[in-house]
PDB file of C-alpha atoms in Angstrom:
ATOM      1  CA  UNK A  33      90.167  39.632  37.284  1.00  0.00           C
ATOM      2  CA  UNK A  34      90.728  42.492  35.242  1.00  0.00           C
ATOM      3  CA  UNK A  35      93.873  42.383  33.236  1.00  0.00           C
ATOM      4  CA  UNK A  36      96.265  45.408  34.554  1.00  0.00           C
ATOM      5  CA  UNK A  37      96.560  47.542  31.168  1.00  0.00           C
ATOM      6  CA  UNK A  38      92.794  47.002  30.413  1.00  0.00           C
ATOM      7  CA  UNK A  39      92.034  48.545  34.426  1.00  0.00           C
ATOM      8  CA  UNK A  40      94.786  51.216  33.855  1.00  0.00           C
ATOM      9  CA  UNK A  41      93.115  52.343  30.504  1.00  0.00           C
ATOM     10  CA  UNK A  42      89.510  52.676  32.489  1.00  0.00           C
ATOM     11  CA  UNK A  43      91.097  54.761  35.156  1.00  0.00           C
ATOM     12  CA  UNK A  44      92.457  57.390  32.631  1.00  0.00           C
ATOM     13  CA  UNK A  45      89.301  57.324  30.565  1.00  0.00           C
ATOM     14  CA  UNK A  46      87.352  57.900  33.882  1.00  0.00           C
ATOM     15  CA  UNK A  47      89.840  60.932  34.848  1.00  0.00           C
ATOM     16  CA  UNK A  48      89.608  62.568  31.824  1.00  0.00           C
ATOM     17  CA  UNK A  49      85.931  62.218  31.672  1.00  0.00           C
ATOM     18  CA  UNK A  50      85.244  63.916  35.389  1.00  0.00           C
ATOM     19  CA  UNK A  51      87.389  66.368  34.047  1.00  0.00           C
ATOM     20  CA  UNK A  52      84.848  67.277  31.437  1.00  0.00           C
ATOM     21  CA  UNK A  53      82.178  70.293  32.246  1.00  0.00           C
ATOM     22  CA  UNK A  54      79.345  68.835  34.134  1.00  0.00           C
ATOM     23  CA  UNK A  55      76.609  69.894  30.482  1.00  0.00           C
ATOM     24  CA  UNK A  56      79.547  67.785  28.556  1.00  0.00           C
ATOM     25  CA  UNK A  57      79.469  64.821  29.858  1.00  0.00           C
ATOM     26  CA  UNK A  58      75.174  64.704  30.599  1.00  0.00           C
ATOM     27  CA  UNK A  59      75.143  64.917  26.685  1.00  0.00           C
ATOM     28  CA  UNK A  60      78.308  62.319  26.494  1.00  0.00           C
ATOM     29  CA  UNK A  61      76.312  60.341  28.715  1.00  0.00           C
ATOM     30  CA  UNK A  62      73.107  60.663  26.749  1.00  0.00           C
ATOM     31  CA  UNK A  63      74.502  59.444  23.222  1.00  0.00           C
ATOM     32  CA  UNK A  64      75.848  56.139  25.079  1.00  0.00           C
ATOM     33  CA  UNK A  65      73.067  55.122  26.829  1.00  0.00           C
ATOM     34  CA  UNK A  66      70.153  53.811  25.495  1.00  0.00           C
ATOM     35  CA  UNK A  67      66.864  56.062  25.724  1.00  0.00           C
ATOM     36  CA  UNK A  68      63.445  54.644  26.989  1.00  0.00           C
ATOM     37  CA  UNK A  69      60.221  56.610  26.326  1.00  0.00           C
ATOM     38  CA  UNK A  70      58.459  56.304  29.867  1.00  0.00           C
ATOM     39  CA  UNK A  71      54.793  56.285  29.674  1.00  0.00           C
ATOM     40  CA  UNK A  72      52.035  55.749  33.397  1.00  0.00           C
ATOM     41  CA  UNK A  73      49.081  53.194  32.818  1.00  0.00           C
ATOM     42  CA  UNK A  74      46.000  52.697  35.171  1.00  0.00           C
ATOM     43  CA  UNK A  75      44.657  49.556  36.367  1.00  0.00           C
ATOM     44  CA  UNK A  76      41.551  50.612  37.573  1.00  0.00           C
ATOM     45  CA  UNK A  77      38.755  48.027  39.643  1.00  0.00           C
ATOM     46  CA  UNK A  78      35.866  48.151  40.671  1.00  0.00           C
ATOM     47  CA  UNK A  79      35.730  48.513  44.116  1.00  0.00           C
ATOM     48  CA  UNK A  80      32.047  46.997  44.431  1.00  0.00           C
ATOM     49  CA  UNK A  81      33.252  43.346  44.592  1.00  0.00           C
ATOM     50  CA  UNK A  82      31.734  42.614  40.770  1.00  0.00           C
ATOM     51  CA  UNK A  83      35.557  41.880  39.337  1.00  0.00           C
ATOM     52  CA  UNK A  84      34.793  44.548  36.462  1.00  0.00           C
ATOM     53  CA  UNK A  85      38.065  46.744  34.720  1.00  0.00           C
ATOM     54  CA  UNK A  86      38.186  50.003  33.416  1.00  0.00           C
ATOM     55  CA  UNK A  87      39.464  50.181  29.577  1.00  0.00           C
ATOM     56  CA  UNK A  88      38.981  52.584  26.764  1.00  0.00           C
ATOM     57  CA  UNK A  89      38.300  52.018  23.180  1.00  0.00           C
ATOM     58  CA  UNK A  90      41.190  54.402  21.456  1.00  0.00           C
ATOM     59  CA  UNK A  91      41.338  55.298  17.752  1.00  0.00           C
ATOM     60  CA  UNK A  92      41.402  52.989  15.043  1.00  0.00           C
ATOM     61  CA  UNK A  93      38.336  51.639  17.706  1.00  0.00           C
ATOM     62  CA  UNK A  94      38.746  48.049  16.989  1.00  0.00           C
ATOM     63  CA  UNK A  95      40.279  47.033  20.664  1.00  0.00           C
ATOM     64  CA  UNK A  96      40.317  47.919  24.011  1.00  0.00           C
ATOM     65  CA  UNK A  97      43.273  49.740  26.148  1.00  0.00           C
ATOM     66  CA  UNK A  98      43.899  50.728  29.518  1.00  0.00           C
ATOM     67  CA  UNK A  99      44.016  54.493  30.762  1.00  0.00           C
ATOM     68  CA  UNK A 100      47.576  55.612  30.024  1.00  0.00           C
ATOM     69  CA  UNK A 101      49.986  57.859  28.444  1.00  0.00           C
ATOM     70  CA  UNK A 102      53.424  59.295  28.427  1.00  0.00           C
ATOM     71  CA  UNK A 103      54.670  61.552  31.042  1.00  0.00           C
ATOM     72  CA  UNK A 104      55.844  64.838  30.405  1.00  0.00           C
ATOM     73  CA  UNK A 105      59.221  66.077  30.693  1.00  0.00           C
ATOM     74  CA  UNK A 106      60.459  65.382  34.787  1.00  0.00           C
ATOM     75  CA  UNK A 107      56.809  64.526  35.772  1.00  0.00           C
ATOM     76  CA  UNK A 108      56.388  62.244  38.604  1.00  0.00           C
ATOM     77  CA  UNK A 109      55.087  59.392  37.124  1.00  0.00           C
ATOM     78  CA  UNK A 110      52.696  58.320  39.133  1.00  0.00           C
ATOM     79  CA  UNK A 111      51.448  62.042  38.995  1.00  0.00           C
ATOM     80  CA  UNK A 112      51.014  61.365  34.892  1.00  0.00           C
ATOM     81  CA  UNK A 113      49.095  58.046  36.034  1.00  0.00           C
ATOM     82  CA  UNK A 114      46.365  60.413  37.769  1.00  0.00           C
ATOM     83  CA  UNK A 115      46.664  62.862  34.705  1.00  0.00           C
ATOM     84  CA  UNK A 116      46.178  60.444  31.917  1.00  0.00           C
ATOM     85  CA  UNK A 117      43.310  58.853  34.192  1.00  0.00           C
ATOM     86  CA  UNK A 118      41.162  62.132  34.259  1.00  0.00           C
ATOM     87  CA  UNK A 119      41.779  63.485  30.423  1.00  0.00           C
ATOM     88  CA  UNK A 120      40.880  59.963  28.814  1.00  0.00           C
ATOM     89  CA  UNK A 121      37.992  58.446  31.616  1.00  0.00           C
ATOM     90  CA  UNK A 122      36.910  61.688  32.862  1.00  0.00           C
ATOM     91  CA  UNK A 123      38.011  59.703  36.566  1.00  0.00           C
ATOM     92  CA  UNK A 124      39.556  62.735  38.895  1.00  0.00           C
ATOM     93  CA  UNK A 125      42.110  61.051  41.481  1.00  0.00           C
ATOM     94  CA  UNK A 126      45.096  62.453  43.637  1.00  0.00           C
ATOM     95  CA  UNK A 127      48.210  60.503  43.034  1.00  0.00           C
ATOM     96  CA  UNK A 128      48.184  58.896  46.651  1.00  0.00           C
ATOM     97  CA  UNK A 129      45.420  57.199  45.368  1.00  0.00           C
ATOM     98  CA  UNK A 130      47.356  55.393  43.231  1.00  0.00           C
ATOM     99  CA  UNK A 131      49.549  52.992  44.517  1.00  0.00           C
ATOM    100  CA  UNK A 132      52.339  51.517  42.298  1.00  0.00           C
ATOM    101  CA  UNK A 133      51.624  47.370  40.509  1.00  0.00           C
ATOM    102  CA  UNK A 134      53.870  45.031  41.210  1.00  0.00           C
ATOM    103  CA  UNK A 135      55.898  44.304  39.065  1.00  0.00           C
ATOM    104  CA  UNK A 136      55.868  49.025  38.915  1.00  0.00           C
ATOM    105  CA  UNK A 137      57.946  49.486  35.892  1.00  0.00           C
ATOM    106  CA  UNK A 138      57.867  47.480  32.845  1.00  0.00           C
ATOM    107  CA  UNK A 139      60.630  47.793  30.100  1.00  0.00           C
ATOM    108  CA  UNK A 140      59.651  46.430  26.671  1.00  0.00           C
ATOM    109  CA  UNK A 141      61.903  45.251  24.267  1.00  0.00           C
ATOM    110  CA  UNK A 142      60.895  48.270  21.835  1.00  0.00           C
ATOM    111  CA  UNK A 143      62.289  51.331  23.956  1.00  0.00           C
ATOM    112  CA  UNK A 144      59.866  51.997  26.556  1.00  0.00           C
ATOM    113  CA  UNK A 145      59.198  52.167  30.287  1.00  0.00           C
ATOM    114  CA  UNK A 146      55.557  51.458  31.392  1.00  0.00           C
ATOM    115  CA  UNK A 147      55.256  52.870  35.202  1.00  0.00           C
ATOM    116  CA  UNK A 148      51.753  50.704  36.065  1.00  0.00           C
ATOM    117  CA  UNK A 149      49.841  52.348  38.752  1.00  0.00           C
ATOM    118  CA  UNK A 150      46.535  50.363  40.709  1.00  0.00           C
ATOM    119  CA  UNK A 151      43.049  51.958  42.086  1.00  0.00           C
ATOM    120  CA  UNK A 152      39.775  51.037  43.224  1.00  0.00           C
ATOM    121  CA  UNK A 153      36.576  53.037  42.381  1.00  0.00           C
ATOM    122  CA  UNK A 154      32.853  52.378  42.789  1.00  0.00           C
ATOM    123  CA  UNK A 155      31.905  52.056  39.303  1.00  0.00           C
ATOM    124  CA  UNK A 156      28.222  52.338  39.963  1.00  0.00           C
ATOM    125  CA  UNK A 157      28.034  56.115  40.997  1.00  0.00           C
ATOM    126  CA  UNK A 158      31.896  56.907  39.142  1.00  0.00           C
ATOM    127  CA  UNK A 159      31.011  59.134  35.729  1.00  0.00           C
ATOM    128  CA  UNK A 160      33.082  58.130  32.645  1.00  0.00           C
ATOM    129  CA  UNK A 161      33.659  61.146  30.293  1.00  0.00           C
ATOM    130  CA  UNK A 162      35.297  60.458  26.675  1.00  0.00           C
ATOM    131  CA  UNK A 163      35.960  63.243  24.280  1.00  0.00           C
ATOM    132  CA  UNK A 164      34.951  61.404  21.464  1.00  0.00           C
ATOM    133  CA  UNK A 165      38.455  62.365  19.511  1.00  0.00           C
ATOM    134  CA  UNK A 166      41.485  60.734  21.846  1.00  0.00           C
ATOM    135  CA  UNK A 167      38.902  58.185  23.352  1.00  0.00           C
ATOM    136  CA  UNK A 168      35.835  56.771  22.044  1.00  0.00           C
ATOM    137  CA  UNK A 169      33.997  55.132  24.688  1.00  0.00           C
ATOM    138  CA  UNK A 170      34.869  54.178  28.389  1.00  0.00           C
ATOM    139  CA  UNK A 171      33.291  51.078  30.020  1.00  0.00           C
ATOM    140  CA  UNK A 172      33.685  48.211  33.072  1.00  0.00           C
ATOM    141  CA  UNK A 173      34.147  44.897  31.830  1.00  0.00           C
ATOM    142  CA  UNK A 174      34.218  41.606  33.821  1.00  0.00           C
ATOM    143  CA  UNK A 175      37.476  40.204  34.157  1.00  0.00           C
ATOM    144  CA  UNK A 176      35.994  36.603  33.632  1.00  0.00           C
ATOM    145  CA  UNK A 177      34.813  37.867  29.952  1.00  0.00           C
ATOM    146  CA  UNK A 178      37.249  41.322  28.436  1.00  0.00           C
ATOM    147  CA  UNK A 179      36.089  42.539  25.423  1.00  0.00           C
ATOM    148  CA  UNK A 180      39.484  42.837  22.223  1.00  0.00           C
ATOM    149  CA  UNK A 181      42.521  43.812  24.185  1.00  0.00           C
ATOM    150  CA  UNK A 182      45.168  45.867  22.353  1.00  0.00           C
ATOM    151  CA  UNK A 183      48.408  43.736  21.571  1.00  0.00           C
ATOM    152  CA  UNK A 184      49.973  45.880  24.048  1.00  0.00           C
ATOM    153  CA  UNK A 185      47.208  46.237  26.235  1.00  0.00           C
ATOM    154  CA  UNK A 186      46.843  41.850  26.690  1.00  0.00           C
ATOM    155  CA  UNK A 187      50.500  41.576  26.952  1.00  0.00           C
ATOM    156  CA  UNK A 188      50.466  44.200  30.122  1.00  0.00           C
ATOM    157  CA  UNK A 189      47.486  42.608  31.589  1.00  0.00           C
ATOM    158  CA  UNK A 190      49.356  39.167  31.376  1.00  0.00           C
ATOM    159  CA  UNK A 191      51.569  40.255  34.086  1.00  0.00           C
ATOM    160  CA  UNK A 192      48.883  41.362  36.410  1.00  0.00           C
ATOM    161  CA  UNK A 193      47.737  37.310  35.633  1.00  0.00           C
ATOM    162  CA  UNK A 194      44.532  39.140  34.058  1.00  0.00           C
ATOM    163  CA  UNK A 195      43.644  38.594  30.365  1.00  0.00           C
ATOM    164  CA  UNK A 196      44.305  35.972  27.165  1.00  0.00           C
ATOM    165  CA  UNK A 197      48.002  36.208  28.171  1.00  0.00           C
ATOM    166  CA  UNK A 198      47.498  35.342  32.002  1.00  0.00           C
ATOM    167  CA  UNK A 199      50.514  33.139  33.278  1.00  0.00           C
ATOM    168  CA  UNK A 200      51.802  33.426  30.339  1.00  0.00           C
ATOM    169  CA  UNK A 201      54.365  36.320  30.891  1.00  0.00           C
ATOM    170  CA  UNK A 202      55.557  36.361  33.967  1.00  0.00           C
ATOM    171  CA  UNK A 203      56.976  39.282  36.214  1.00  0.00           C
ATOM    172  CA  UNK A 204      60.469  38.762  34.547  1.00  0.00           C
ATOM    173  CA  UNK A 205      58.689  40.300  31.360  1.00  0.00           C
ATOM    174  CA  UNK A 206      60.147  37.239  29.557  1.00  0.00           C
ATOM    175  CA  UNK A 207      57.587  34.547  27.775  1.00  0.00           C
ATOM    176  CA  UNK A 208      57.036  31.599  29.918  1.00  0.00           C
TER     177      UNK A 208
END
């Protein structure tokens, strides 16, 4: 139970606050709580039965990443998932394509919000286009045998139970 004074001091605070202009207390609100950057990834299959992944090899170019990116200011985010998909694979998909991962939203202990977003595609008669600047090359790879993952990339994977870090992180985003 709260003690009397301390629940007497919270109603006052709270009065005083709601008595605030609505713009002053969004940026009261802002400074106290903590701030994610929110970005959309794409876990993208083939949909011809050969258990092959989508990833892109990103500058520096020494390991592979999935299609993502941060969403822009009140995008939907799995409408960023389909944008991010098309400018870095060249893949062109409407968001109800997409259907949200489970676990959807993944916080990481560095200040961000990954909002993971599944597909299917045949990857047989599917064109990959790379601009050569933000991606360098776009390619399947067998699930059984992924080329260098990203840090970030193998840790996200792990709780899809794909990758180097399968079973090892489970949903709860915690180390097993």
């Amino acid at each position: 139970m709260i003690p009397r004074s301390r629940a007497t001091g919270r109603a006052v605070a709270y009065k005083v606050f709601y008595r605030l202009p609505v713009g002053m207390r969004r940026r009261l609100v802002r400074l106290a709580v903590p701030k994610y950057v929110v970005g959309a990834v794409t876990l993208v299959r083939d949909s011809e039965g050969t258990g092959r992944l989508l990833l892109l090899r990103q500058p520096p170019g020494h390991s592979w990443t999935l299609p993502a990116g941060l969403l822009e200011r009140a995008e939907a985010p799995v409408v960023g998932a389909a944008r991010e998909l098309y400018e870095e694979s060249g893949i062109r998909l409407s968001p109800d394509r997409l259907r949200p991962a489970v676990p959807n939203a993944l916080v990481h202990a560095k200040g961000w919000v990954d909002m993971v977003f599944e597909t299917e595609v045949p990857a047989s008669t599917t064109a990959l286009t790379v601009d050569g600047a933000e991606v360098f090359e776009a390619a399947w790879h067998p699930l059984d045998d992924l080329p260098r993952l990203s840090r970030a990339t193998a840790h996200l994977l792990g709780h899809y139970g794909i990758g180097p870090m399968a079973g090892e992180v489970p949903p709860t985003g915690r180390p097993a």
